[in-house]
Amino acid sequence: MANLEADRDRAQIILVTGFALAIAFVAIALVMNSVIYTENLATRSEASKASDSVTIRADLGEAADAIVGAANRYNNSTYETLQKNVTRGIENMTAATERQQLQTGKAVSLTMLESHNGTRVRQTDDSRPFTAADGRGNWTLVKNVDEIRTLWLNVTEMEKATVPNANEAVFNLTAQNTTTDDTWNVTLINETGTKDTYSMYVTDGNGDQHDCNDQSGEFFVNVTEGGVTCGGTTYEIGSGMGEVDLLRFSRGQNVLGGRYEVFVRNASESIATPSPYGSMPFYDRQLYTATLYFSYEEQRMVYGTNLTVGPGDDGA
Amino acid sequence: MTVRDRVRGDERGQAITLNYALGLSISVLLVTGLLIGGASFVRGQQEQAARTQLNVIGQQVSADLATADRLAVSTEENSTVTLRRSLPDRVAGSSYKIELVNSSDPYLELRTVNPEVVVTIKVAMESNMEAATVNGGKVRIGETASGNITLESGGGA
């Protein structure tokens, strides 16, 4: 009898031990379960994708840029009409984009905040000299300028300089700061007699002259690329002086033929009355830039930023 | 049966009391050893599990910080960048904290309470950041009013 009671006691201890170990193993199983769950989380594609928002923003920016360009090209009667057309175009585009993106669980919007007015001056007839519409050789292309986006000239023929009146045969493009009276000049002179070969000099705001040697064919003063490039060096427009707010031609009659285009942002009121169609040079009203607000929201991300678009602006 | 017969038939080499004492003590020793070993094993597995989970969570938060940084760099004025993340409330049965440390070599430090496990994850960002400490669970990564990237509690997706 004593042996049986001893066996029962030992068996009870083994049972209790087994029970305690079972509880411990169940605890391990729970812990392992949570680890497996966390590792499964890591293998899901739940990482926030920045590319969607940035891609959509770039696409909408391109589209808005095209809307502004189209409005400038086809509807440039008044600035109010331009702004209204651009706003309506952006609203229509945004409505279509919103519907499309909602199907994938994204809320996208593009709202017009403000716009800046600009003026474009063009001469597209290369048989015409660089004179004003009334024939003056010394004239102001644009004034009250806040910013210059486009400025290029294509000279196809120049008057030959004859001694002793060589200085009378130059052509000057002058960028001026009317507050300080500082100027930045590009000077052309034809000394060889060949109609499309000329010497070019750049005089910066410090008065330093840089010889660009002989040029031929067309040359560009390309503000988008920084200024005048010659001899491997780029001379930035307005270097050595304050902000440029006026552009003028001197002795434009000495350029016998060529084309040019200037696109500027107005500092205040309209720079010039738009020209009748077909007249040269041709002035028309343009929207310089439009500032929009882009908003993107999905389940796990909210992204919003201003967005500035404008025809010819590489930052759009 | 007489007493003499019972004594002659008893094959045990020790007294009953000693038998009990030896049996119980040996059993207790074995059981104690098993329990200590088992508990130690469970504790080790729990720490390992916590470390693994904190690593995964830390990598996810670090990736979100890098994403927020890329978005912040791409914005112009009037910008808003917010990322939301739902993380587990506990790891290996313990609560934990996530600390964003702003130093010359910024990093995330994730720490559980019990067992005490600390995991460090590097963070690579161009934007300025603000140091912050949040509890596990729903976390929000975004720009502050001054344009710095930081961590905040709440707002999980």
Coordinates of C-alpha atoms in Angstrom, one line a residue:
Chain A
M1 CA 0.0 0.0 0.0
A2 CA 2.8 2.4 0.9
N3 CA 4.4 1.8 -2.6
L4 CA 1.1 2.7 -4.4
E5 CA 0.8 6.0 -2.5
A6 CA 4.4 6.9 -3.3
D7 CA 3.8 6.2 -7.0
R8 CA 0.7 8.4 -6.9
D9 CA 2.7 11.3 -5.4
R10 CA 5.5 11.1 -7.9
A11 CA 3.0 10.9 -10.7
Q12 CA 1.2 14.1 -9.5
I13 CA 4.5 16.0 -9.5
I14 CA 5.2 14.8 -13.1
L15 CA 1.7 15.9 -14.1
V16 CA 2.2 19.4 -12.7
T17 CA 5.5 19.7 -14.3
G18 CA 4.1 18.7 -17.6
F19 CA 1.3 21.2 -17.3
A20 CA 3.8 24.0 -16.5
L21 CA 5.9 23.1 -19.5
A22 CA 2.8 23.0 -21.7
I23 CA 1.9 26.5 -20.7
A24 CA 5.5 27.7 -21.4
F25 CA 5.3 26.1 -24.9
V26 CA 2.0 27.7 -25.6
A27 CA 3.5 31.1 -24.6
I28 CA 6.3 30.4 -27.1
A29 CA 3.8 29.6 -29.8
L30 CA 2.0 32.9 -29.2
V31 CA 5.3 34.8 -29.4
M32 CA 6.4 33.1 -32.6
N33 CA 3.0 33.8 -34.1
S34 CA 3.5 37.5 -33.5
V35 CA 6.9 37.3 -35.0
I36 CA 5.6 35.6 -38.1
Y37 CA 2.9 38.2 -38.4
T38 CA 5.4 41.0 -38.3
E39 CA 7.6 39.4 -40.8
N40 CA 4.6 38.9 -43.1
L41 CA 4.0 42.7 -42.8
A42 CA 7.5 43.3 -44.0
T43 CA 6.9 41.2 -47.1
R44 CA 3.8 43.1 -48.2
S45 CA 4.2 46.0 -50.5
E46 CA 3.1 48.5 -47.9
A47 CA 6.0 50.8 -48.2
S48 CA 4.8 54.3 -49.1
K49 CA 5.3 54.9 -52.8
A50 CA 6.4 58.5 -53.4
S51 CA 6.6 57.9 -57.1
D52 CA 2.8 58.0 -57.7
S53 CA 2.3 61.4 -56.2
V54 CA 5.4 62.8 -57.9
T55 CA 4.5 61.3 -61.3
I56 CA 0.9 62.6 -61.1
R57 CA 2.2 66.1 -60.1
A58 CA 4.7 66.1 -63.1
D59 CA 1.9 65.0 -65.5
L60 CA -0.5 67.6 -64.3
G61 CA 2.2 70.2 -64.4
E62 CA 3.0 69.4 -68.0
A63 CA -0.7 69.5 -68.9
A64 CA -1.2 72.9 -67.2
D65 CA 1.9 74.2 -69.0
A66 CA 0.3 73.1 -72.3
I67 CA -3.0 74.8 -71.3
V68 CA -1.2 78.1 -70.6
G69 CA 0.7 77.8 -73.9
A70 CA -2.5 77.1 -75.8
A71 CA -4.3 80.0 -74.2
N72 CA -1.4 82.3 -75.0
R73 CA -1.3 81.1 -78.6
Y74 CA -5.1 81.3 -79.3
N75 CA -6.7 83.7 -76.8
N76 CA -4.7 86.7 -76.1
S77 CA -7.3 89.4 -76.2
T78 CA -7.1 90.7 -72.6
Y79 CA -5.3 89.5 -69.6
E80 CA -8.7 88.8 -67.9
T81 CA -9.7 86.6 -70.8
L82 CA -6.4 84.8 -70.7
Q83 CA -6.7 84.1 -67.0
K84 CA -10.3 83.0 -67.3
N85 CA -9.4 80.6 -70.1
V86 CA -6.5 79.1 -68.3
T87 CA -8.5 78.7 -65.1
R88 CA -11.3 77.0 -66.9
G89 CA -8.9 74.7 -68.8
I90 CA -7.2 73.7 -65.6
E91 CA -10.6 73.1 -63.8
N92 CA -11.7 70.8 -66.7
M93 CA -8.5 68.9 -66.7
T94 CA -8.5 68.5 -62.9
A95 CA -12.1 67.2 -62.9
A96 CA -11.2 64.5 -65.4
T97 CA -8.1 63.5 -63.5
E98 CA -10.0 63.4 -60.2
R99 CA -12.5 61.0 -61.5
Q100 CA -9.8 58.8 -63.0
Q101 CA -7.7 58.7 -59.8
L102 CA -10.6 58.1 -57.5
Q103 CA -11.0 54.7 -59.1
T104 CA -7.6 53.8 -57.7
G105 CA -8.3 55.2 -54.3
K106 CA -6.4 58.5 -54.7
A107 CA -7.8 62.0 -54.3
V108 CA -6.0 64.5 -56.6
S109 CA -6.7 68.2 -57.2
L110 CA -5.0 71.1 -58.9
T111 CA -6.2 74.6 -58.1
M112 CA -5.2 77.9 -59.7
L113 CA -3.9 80.3 -57.1
E114 CA -2.5 83.2 -59.1
S115 CA -1.0 84.2 -62.4
H116 CA 1.5 86.8 -63.7
N117 CA 1.0 88.8 -66.8
G118 CA 3.7 89.0 -69.5
T119 CA 4.4 90.4 -72.9
R120 CA 5.8 88.9 -76.0
V121 CA 7.5 90.9 -78.7
R122 CA 8.4 89.2 -82.0
Q123 CA 9.7 89.9 -85.4
T124 CA 9.2 86.9 -87.7
D125 CA 10.0 88.6 -91.0
D126 CA 13.8 88.2 -91.6
S127 CA 13.7 90.7 -94.5
R128 CA 12.9 93.4 -92.1
P129 CA 15.5 95.5 -90.2
F130 CA 15.5 95.7 -86.4
T131 CA 13.6 99.0 -86.4
A132 CA 10.5 99.9 -84.6
A133 CA 7.1 99.8 -86.3
D134 CA 7.5 103.5 -87.2
G135 CA 11.0 103.0 -88.6
R136 CA 13.1 104.3 -85.7
G137 CA 16.4 102.7 -85.2
N138 CA 16.8 103.7 -81.6
W139 CA 13.8 102.4 -79.7
T140 CA 12.7 100.5 -76.5
L141 CA 11.5 97.0 -77.0
V142 CA 10.1 96.5 -73.5
K143 CA 10.2 98.4 -70.2
N144 CA 8.7 97.9 -66.7
V145 CA 10.1 94.4 -66.9
D146 CA 10.2 92.1 -63.8
E147 CA 11.9 89.1 -65.4
I148 CA 13.1 88.0 -68.8
R149 CA 12.4 84.4 -69.9
T150 CA 13.1 84.5 -73.6
L151 CA 15.4 86.7 -75.5
W152 CA 16.9 85.6 -78.7
L153 CA 18.0 87.3 -81.9
N154 CA 18.8 85.9 -85.3
V155 CA 20.8 88.3 -87.5
T156 CA 20.9 87.3 -91.2
E157 CA 22.3 90.5 -92.7
M158 CA 24.2 93.5 -91.4
E159 CA 25.1 96.9 -92.9
K160 CA 28.8 97.0 -93.7
A161 CA 30.8 99.5 -91.6
T162 CA 32.7 102.1 -93.6
V163 CA 35.6 104.0 -92.3
P164 CA 35.6 106.7 -90.9
N165 CA 31.9 106.1 -89.9
A166 CA 32.5 102.6 -88.5
N167 CA 30.9 103.6 -85.1
E168 CA 27.7 104.6 -87.0
A169 CA 27.4 101.0 -88.4
V170 CA 27.2 99.1 -85.1
F171 CA 24.1 97.6 -83.7
N172 CA 23.5 97.5 -79.9
L173 CA 21.2 95.4 -77.8
T174 CA 21.1 97.0 -74.4
A175 CA 19.7 95.6 -71.2
Q176 CA 19.3 98.4 -68.6
N177 CA 18.6 98.9 -64.9
T178 CA 16.7 102.2 -65.0
T179 CA 17.2 102.7 -61.3
T180 CA 21.0 102.6 -61.4
D181 CA 21.4 103.4 -65.1
D182 CA 23.7 100.4 -65.4
T183 CA 23.8 98.7 -68.8
W184 CA 24.8 95.4 -70.3
N185 CA 25.4 95.5 -74.1
V186 CA 25.8 93.2 -77.1
T187 CA 27.4 95.1 -80.0
L188 CA 27.5 93.9 -83.5
I189 CA 29.6 95.4 -86.4
N190 CA 30.1 94.2 -89.9
E191 CA 33.7 95.0 -90.8
T192 CA 34.3 92.4 -93.5
G193 CA 31.7 93.3 -96.0
T194 CA 30.3 89.8 -96.1
K195 CA 26.6 90.3 -95.4
D196 CA 26.2 87.7 -92.7
T197 CA 29.6 87.9 -91.0
Y198 CA 30.1 90.3 -88.1
S199 CA 32.1 91.0 -85.0
M200 CA 30.4 90.8 -81.7
Y201 CA 31.4 92.3 -78.3
V202 CA 29.8 91.9 -75.0
T203 CA 30.1 94.8 -72.5
D204 CA 29.0 93.7 -69.0
G205 CA 27.6 95.9 -66.2
N206 CA 31.1 96.6 -64.8
G207 CA 32.1 98.1 -68.2
D208 CA 34.4 95.1 -69.1
Q209 CA 34.4 94.4 -72.8
H210 CA 34.6 90.8 -74.1
D211 CA 35.5 90.1 -77.7
C212 CA 33.4 87.3 -79.2
N213 CA 35.4 87.4 -82.5
D214 CA 33.8 87.0 -85.8
Q215 CA 30.3 85.5 -85.9
S216 CA 28.4 84.3 -88.9
G217 CA 25.0 83.2 -89.6
E218 CA 22.5 83.4 -86.8
F219 CA 23.5 84.1 -83.2
F220 CA 21.5 83.7 -80.1
V221 CA 21.3 85.7 -77.0
N222 CA 19.5 82.9 -75.1
V223 CA 18.5 83.9 -71.6
T224 CA 17.3 80.4 -70.9
E225 CA 20.9 79.2 -71.3
G226 CA 22.2 82.2 -69.3
G227 CA 23.2 84.7 -71.9
V228 CA 25.5 85.1 -74.9
T229 CA 27.8 82.2 -75.6
C230 CA 30.9 82.7 -77.7
G231 CA 34.3 81.3 -77.6
G232 CA 33.2 78.7 -75.1
T233 CA 32.2 81.3 -72.5
T234 CA 28.7 82.3 -71.6
Y235 CA 28.3 86.0 -70.7
E236 CA 25.2 86.2 -68.5
I237 CA 22.7 88.9 -69.4
G238 CA 22.7 91.6 -66.8
S239 CA 26.0 90.4 -65.1
G240 CA 27.7 93.1 -63.1
M241 CA 24.5 95.1 -62.6
G242 CA 21.2 95.0 -60.8
E243 CA 18.0 93.5 -62.2
V244 CA 17.2 94.3 -65.8
D245 CA 14.0 96.2 -66.4
L246 CA 14.4 97.6 -69.9
L247 CA 15.5 96.3 -73.3
R248 CA 16.3 98.6 -76.2
F249 CA 17.9 98.5 -79.6
S250 CA 20.3 101.2 -80.9
R251 CA 20.9 101.7 -84.6
G252 CA 18.5 98.9 -85.4
Q253 CA 18.6 100.1 -89.1
N254 CA 22.1 98.6 -89.4
V255 CA 20.7 95.1 -89.1
L256 CA 19.3 94.8 -92.5
G257 CA 17.4 91.5 -91.8
G258 CA 16.7 89.2 -89.0
R259 CA 14.2 87.8 -86.5
Y260 CA 13.9 88.1 -82.7
E261 CA 11.7 87.3 -79.9
V262 CA 11.4 88.6 -76.4
F263 CA 9.2 87.2 -73.6
V264 CA 9.1 89.1 -70.3
R265 CA 7.0 89.4 -67.1
N266 CA 5.3 92.7 -66.6
A267 CA 6.3 94.6 -63.5
S268 CA 3.2 96.7 -63.4
E269 CA 0.7 97.6 -66.1
S270 CA 0.8 96.2 -69.6
I271 CA 4.0 97.1 -71.4
A272 CA 2.5 98.0 -74.8
T273 CA -0.7 97.8 -76.6
P274 CA -1.1 94.6 -78.6
S275 CA -0.3 95.1 -82.3
P276 CA -2.7 94.5 -85.1
Y277 CA -2.2 91.1 -86.7
G278 CA 0.5 91.1 -89.3
S279 CA 2.3 94.2 -88.1
M280 CA 6.0 94.0 -87.2
P281 CA 7.3 93.9 -84.5
F282 CA 4.3 92.2 -83.0
Y283 CA 3.3 92.7 -79.4
D284 CA 0.8 90.5 -77.7
R285 CA -0.4 89.8 -74.2
Q286 CA 0.6 86.5 -72.6
L287 CA 0.4 84.8 -69.3
Y288 CA 4.0 84.6 -68.0
T289 CA 3.4 82.1 -65.2
A290 CA 0.5 80.4 -63.3
T291 CA 0.9 79.3 -59.7
L292 CA -1.2 76.3 -58.9
Y293 CA -1.7 74.2 -55.7
F294 CA -1.4 70.4 -56.2
S295 CA -3.0 68.2 -53.6
Y296 CA -2.7 64.4 -53.4
E297 CA -4.2 62.1 -50.8
E298 CA -4.4 58.4 -50.5
Q299 CA -4.9 56.0 -47.6
R300 CA -1.5 56.4 -46.2
M301 CA -0.2 59.7 -47.6
V302 CA -1.0 63.3 -47.9
Y303 CA 1.1 65.5 -50.2
G304 CA 0.6 69.1 -51.3
T305 CA 2.7 71.8 -52.8
N306 CA 2.6 74.8 -55.0
L307 CA 3.4 74.3 -58.6
T308 CA 4.5 77.1 -61.0
V309 CA 4.0 76.6 -64.7
G310 CA 4.7 78.8 -67.7
P311 CA 5.5 78.3 -71.3
G312 CA 9.2 77.9 -71.8
D313 CA 9.9 77.6 -68.1
D314 CA 12.0 74.5 -67.6
G315 CA 11.0 74.4 -63.9
A316 CA 7.4 73.3 -64.7
Chain B
M1 CA 1.1 -13.6 8.0
T2 CA 3.4 -13.0 10.9
V3 CA 5.7 -10.1 11.5
R4 CA 8.7 -12.4 10.8
D5 CA 7.2 -13.4 7.5
R6 CA 6.7 -9.7 6.5
V7 CA 10.3 -8.8 7.4
R8 CA 11.6 -11.9 5.5
G9 CA 9.5 -10.9 2.3
D10 CA 10.6 -7.2 2.4
E11 CA 13.1 -6.7 -0.4
R12 CA 13.7 -2.9 0.1
G13 CA 17.1 -1.8 1.1
Q14 CA 16.0 1.3 3.0
A15 CA 13.3 2.6 5.2
I16 CA 10.0 3.8 3.7
T17 CA 10.6 7.4 4.9
L18 CA 14.0 7.6 3.3
N19 CA 12.5 6.2 0.1
Y20 CA 9.9 8.9 0.1
A21 CA 12.5 11.6 0.8
L22 CA 14.9 10.5 -1.9
G23 CA 12.1 10.1 -4.4
L24 CA 10.5 13.4 -3.8
S25 CA 13.8 15.3 -3.7
I26 CA 15.1 13.8 -6.9
S27 CA 11.8 14.5 -8.6
V28 CA 11.8 18.1 -7.3
L29 CA 15.3 18.6 -8.6
L30 CA 14.5 17.2 -12.0
V31 CA 11.3 19.3 -12.2
T32 CA 13.0 22.4 -11.1
G33 CA 15.8 21.9 -13.6
L34 CA 13.2 21.4 -16.4
L35 CA 11.3 24.5 -15.4
I36 CA 14.3 26.7 -15.2
G37 CA 15.6 25.4 -18.5
G38 CA 12.2 25.8 -20.1
A39 CA 11.7 29.4 -18.8
S40 CA 15.2 30.3 -19.9
F41 CA 14.4 28.9 -23.4
V42 CA 11.1 30.8 -23.5
R43 CA 12.8 34.1 -22.4
G44 CA 15.5 33.7 -25.1
Q45 CA 13.0 33.1 -27.8
Q46 CA 11.0 36.1 -26.6
E47 CA 14.0 38.4 -26.8
Q48 CA 14.9 37.0 -30.3
A49 CA 11.3 37.5 -31.4
A50 CA 11.3 41.1 -30.0
R51 CA 14.6 41.9 -31.8
T52 CA 13.3 40.5 -35.1
Q53 CA 10.0 42.5 -34.9
L54 CA 11.8 45.7 -33.9
N55 CA 14.2 45.3 -36.8
V56 CA 11.2 44.9 -39.2
I57 CA 9.4 47.9 -37.7
G58 CA 12.5 50.0 -37.7
Q59 CA 13.2 49.3 -41.3
Q60 CA 9.7 50.3 -42.2
V61 CA 9.8 53.5 -40.3
S62 CA 13.2 54.3 -41.8
A63 CA 11.9 53.7 -45.3
D64 CA 8.9 56.0 -44.6
L65 CA 11.3 58.7 -43.3
A66 CA 13.3 58.5 -46.5
T67 CA 10.1 58.7 -48.6
A68 CA 9.0 61.8 -46.7
D69 CA 12.4 63.3 -47.2
R70 CA 12.3 62.7 -50.9
L71 CA 8.8 64.2 -51.1
A72 CA 9.8 67.2 -49.0
V73 CA 12.8 67.9 -51.2
S74 CA 10.5 67.9 -54.3
T75 CA 8.0 70.5 -53.0
E76 CA 7.9 74.2 -53.5
E77 CA 6.2 76.7 -51.2
N78 CA 3.1 75.9 -49.2
S79 CA 4.0 72.3 -48.9
T80 CA 2.4 69.4 -46.9
V81 CA 3.9 66.0 -46.6
T82 CA 2.4 63.4 -44.3
L83 CA 2.8 59.6 -44.2
R84 CA 0.7 57.3 -42.0
R85 CA 1.8 53.9 -40.8
S86 CA -0.1 51.4 -38.6
L87 CA 2.5 49.4 -36.6
P88 CA 1.8 46.6 -34.1
D89 CA 0.9 47.9 -30.6
R90 CA 3.2 45.4 -28.9
V91 CA 6.1 43.2 -29.9
A92 CA 6.6 39.8 -28.2
G93 CA 4.0 40.8 -25.7
S94 CA 5.8 44.0 -24.6
S95 CA 5.1 47.6 -25.4
Y96 CA 7.9 49.6 -27.2
K97 CA 9.0 53.1 -28.1
I98 CA 10.5 54.5 -31.2
E99 CA 12.9 57.4 -30.9
L100 CA 14.2 59.5 -33.7
V101 CA 17.7 60.7 -32.7
N102 CA 18.9 63.8 -34.5
S103 CA 22.7 63.7 -34.6
S104 CA 25.4 64.0 -37.3
D105 CA 24.6 60.4 -38.1
P106 CA 20.8 60.2 -37.4
Y107 CA 19.2 56.9 -36.4
L108 CA 16.1 55.3 -35.0
E109 CA 16.2 53.6 -31.6
L110 CA 13.5 51.0 -30.8
R111 CA 13.3 49.8 -27.3
T112 CA 11.0 47.3 -25.6
V113 CA 10.3 47.3 -21.8
N114 CA 10.1 43.6 -20.9
P115 CA 12.3 41.9 -22.1
E116 CA 14.6 44.9 -22.6
V117 CA 15.7 44.8 -26.2
V118 CA 17.2 47.8 -28.0
V119 CA 17.5 47.9 -31.8
T120 CA 19.2 50.7 -33.8
I121 CA 18.4 51.5 -37.4
K122 CA 20.2 54.1 -39.5
V123 CA 18.3 56.8 -41.2
A124 CA 19.5 58.6 -44.4
M125 CA 17.9 62.0 -45.0
E126 CA 18.7 65.3 -46.7
S127 CA 16.1 67.4 -45.0
N128 CA 16.4 68.7 -41.4
M129 CA 14.7 66.5 -38.8
E130 CA 13.3 67.0 -35.3
A131 CA 14.1 64.5 -32.6
A132 CA 11.0 62.7 -31.3
T133 CA 9.9 59.7 -29.3
V134 CA 6.6 57.9 -30.0
N135 CA 4.9 54.7 -28.7
G136 CA 4.3 51.8 -31.0
G137 CA 1.0 51.6 -32.8
K138 CA -0.3 54.3 -35.2
V139 CA 2.6 56.6 -36.3
R140 CA 2.6 59.7 -38.5
I141 CA 5.7 61.0 -40.3
G142 CA 5.5 64.4 -41.7
E143 CA 6.8 68.0 -42.0
T144 CA 6.5 70.4 -39.1
A145 CA 5.6 74.0 -39.6
S146 CA 9.3 74.9 -39.9
G147 CA 9.7 72.2 -42.7
N148 CA 11.6 69.6 -40.6
I149 CA 10.7 65.9 -40.8
T150 CA 9.6 64.3 -37.5
L151 CA 7.6 61.4 -36.0
E152 CA 4.3 61.8 -34.3
S153 CA 1.8 59.4 -32.7
G154 CA -1.6 58.8 -34.2
G155 CA -3.2 59.0 -37.6
G156 CA -2.3 55.5 -38.8
A157 CA -3.8 54.2 -42.0

